[in-house]
Amino acid sequence: MIARRPLLLFCCAAPLACAGARAGFAAEPFMLTEVAPGVHFRRGVDLDASARDDDAIANIGCIIGADAVAVIDPGGSAVDGARLRTAIRALTDKPIRYVILSHVHPDHVFGAGAFLADQPVFVGHARLPAALAARGEFYRKGLADLLGAAAAGPVVVPSLLVTERQTIDLGGRVLEITAHEPAHTDCDLTLFDRQSGTLCATDLLFVGRIPALDGSLRGWLRQLPLLQAQAAARVVPGHGPVSQPWPDAAADELRYLNTLARETRAVIARGGDIEEAIRSVGLGERGRWRLFDDYHARNVTEAYKELEWE
Amino acid sequence: MRRLMLLALGLLLSAILPLRAEESDADRAARWDLVKQAVFGARPIGDGTGMVALDAPARAMDAALVPIDVTVSGTRKVKTIYIIVDGNPSPMAGAFHFGPAAVPHELKTRVRVEQYTLMHVVAETDDGQLYATSRFVKAAGGCSAPSEADSASELQQIGRMKLRLARPPVLGQPVTAELLIRHPNNNGMQMNQVTRNYIPARYIQTVSVSYDTTKVFDFDADISLSKDPEITFTFLPAQPGDLNVMVKDSDKAVFRKTFNLQKSFETPSQG
């Protein structure tokens, strides 16, 4: 789930969630792809959270070092997280020492409960605890309505907070973690695996699925070129095919966000209101993104709210 | 007092008439009867068709930010516009009381909507007659949804204001202006999920706008206004002057801002 206020989306999906009759299967069989040696990711489906997909909609996975494993986003629900854990255990017996919570959105973090028994260090942005305080329970209830409380999972608060940069060592395999200014959300982390040259852009990068704006458009447009300047052999986006060329994979998103900013500013400059912006901004992007009609108008609203203060 | 009464009424109505997306027309009419009794007592309310119109998205993208647009037409002089979101915990979103410098032809603002509801706009003419028009809006959760941004930076900016004019103003001609006010407008319904405490209500109660010393409007607001409230209004400048804004909130904080428009005026073009 990627929306700021998932209520709307939960409402859309609510008819699928019938109490006590949860479907109990994922839309796709759980499969990790090895995008680089020791780097394994599951591609999330380009759908919204529902009982049919167990909120398994984000790209989630792990990086395996000589001594330990880091999970990079535990998944969208306790059942999604449990499937990830089972898949990791099929690959390695090494301890799961770190679980990265890339940002506050439920499709990325609600699998954390499946890893509590491993007693890992849960890693998050310095602003993540506040974001979870504000929204965690709200998200949990919404997810529990869809999947049932047990399948949804608990809110897990990070214990290792990243304010700018942090490295973690999996045994000769160092992951660089970067905390960003508000962009996709106000608590985004990205990771870089030095050994394989893999950039995990998390939800700073959407490929194919329309980006969801829930932080700052201007911040996102500042952060994306900085990320693109980082040399990487490949990128794993938060949504979309799990291994992509870098920095080329960000071109579509950059075009979308720039279009959103430019056209929204133009509406504001000519005195147009939010409704006019929703009617006119970014329509050239329709057809280029999955779930465009579900998210685009919200993105315009967010952009307008931010840019009208410039 | 009236504010508290309305809030209590709203909560009561929520209990009596529980939230149902498929609430019937009769349910909605019953709700409006109760709300209008509480606000206007037994005063008759006429059909405002052709006099006051309300535009709002039929399905809002963001229930915490539902833009509404009120237009007044005809020759009757309107002194007050009431905006009522029937299904909200505190149904009265606000009342604009116009002054001599106002041109009450169009007003825009943004409100929170807690459940699928009728919205009403009631115009009060200078002879005390009331006329209503309504619109159905599909939006839910706008009052209780968690706020997004980090509140420390929000509070640093509280009271900041911005004014945008649709076009360079011309003396003696109506000028449409958009006023933006940075304010969290917390309505007391959002919970800090860790402490389990509700974030205390802190919301704007009045916005007073004057042009030099002549009143444009006084706006009595309530908890249904969106975060960072926006008001678009029209006024008539008789001379180059200043637009003065004073905002008071429920914490007794007062924010003032003067927008100097002396130099913004264009002289009407000759021929």
CSV table of C-alpha atoms in Angstrom, one decimal, chain A residues 260-274 276-277 280-281 303-310, chain B residues 110 162-168 176 178 180:
chain,number,residue,atom,x,y,z
A,260,LEU,CA,4.0,16.7,-12.4
A,261,ALA,CA,6.0,19.6,-11.0
A,262,ARG,CA,6.1,21.6,-14.2
A,263,GLU,CA,2.4,21.3,-15.1
A,264,THR,CA,1.2,21.8,-11.6
A,265,ARG,CA,3.3,24.9,-11.3
A,266,ALA,CA,1.8,26.2,-14.5
A,267,VAL,CA,-1.8,25.7,-13.2
A,268,ILE,CA,-0.9,27.5,-10.0
A,269,ALA,CA,0.8,30.3,-11.9
A,270,ARG,CA,-2.3,30.9,-14.0
A,271,GLY,CA,-4.5,30.9,-10.9
A,272,GLY,CA,-6.0,27.5,-11.4
A,273,ASP,CA,-7.3,25.5,-8.4
A,274,ILE,CA,-6.7,21.9,-7.3
A,276,GLU,CA,-8.3,22.2,-12.5
A,277,ALA,CA,-4.9,20.7,-11.8
A,280,SER,CA,-5.3,18.8,-16.6
A,281,VAL,CA,-1.9,17.9,-15.1
A,303,ALA,CA,2.0,18.3,-5.7
A,304,TYR,CA,-0.4,21.2,-5.7
A,305,LYS,CA,-0.5,21.4,-1.9
A,306,GLU,CA,3.3,21.5,-1.8
A,307,LEU,CA,4.0,23.8,-4.7
A,308,GLU,CA,1.3,26.4,-4.0
A,309,TRP,CA,3.6,27.5,-1.1
A,310,GLU,CA,6.6,28.3,-3.4
B,110,ARG,CA,-11.1,23.1,1.6
B,162,LYS,CA,0.5,33.7,1.5
B,163,LEU,CA,-1.7,35.7,-0.8
B,164,ARG,CA,-2.1,35.2,-4.5
B,165,LEU,CA,-4.1,37.5,-6.8
B,166,ALA,CA,-5.7,36.0,-9.8
B,167,ARG,CA,-4.4,39.0,-11.9
B,168,PRO,CA,-3.0,42.4,-11.2
B,176,THR,CA,-10.1,37.7,-6.5
B,178,GLU,CA,-6.4,33.3,-2.5
B,180,LEU,CA,-3.2,30.4,2.4
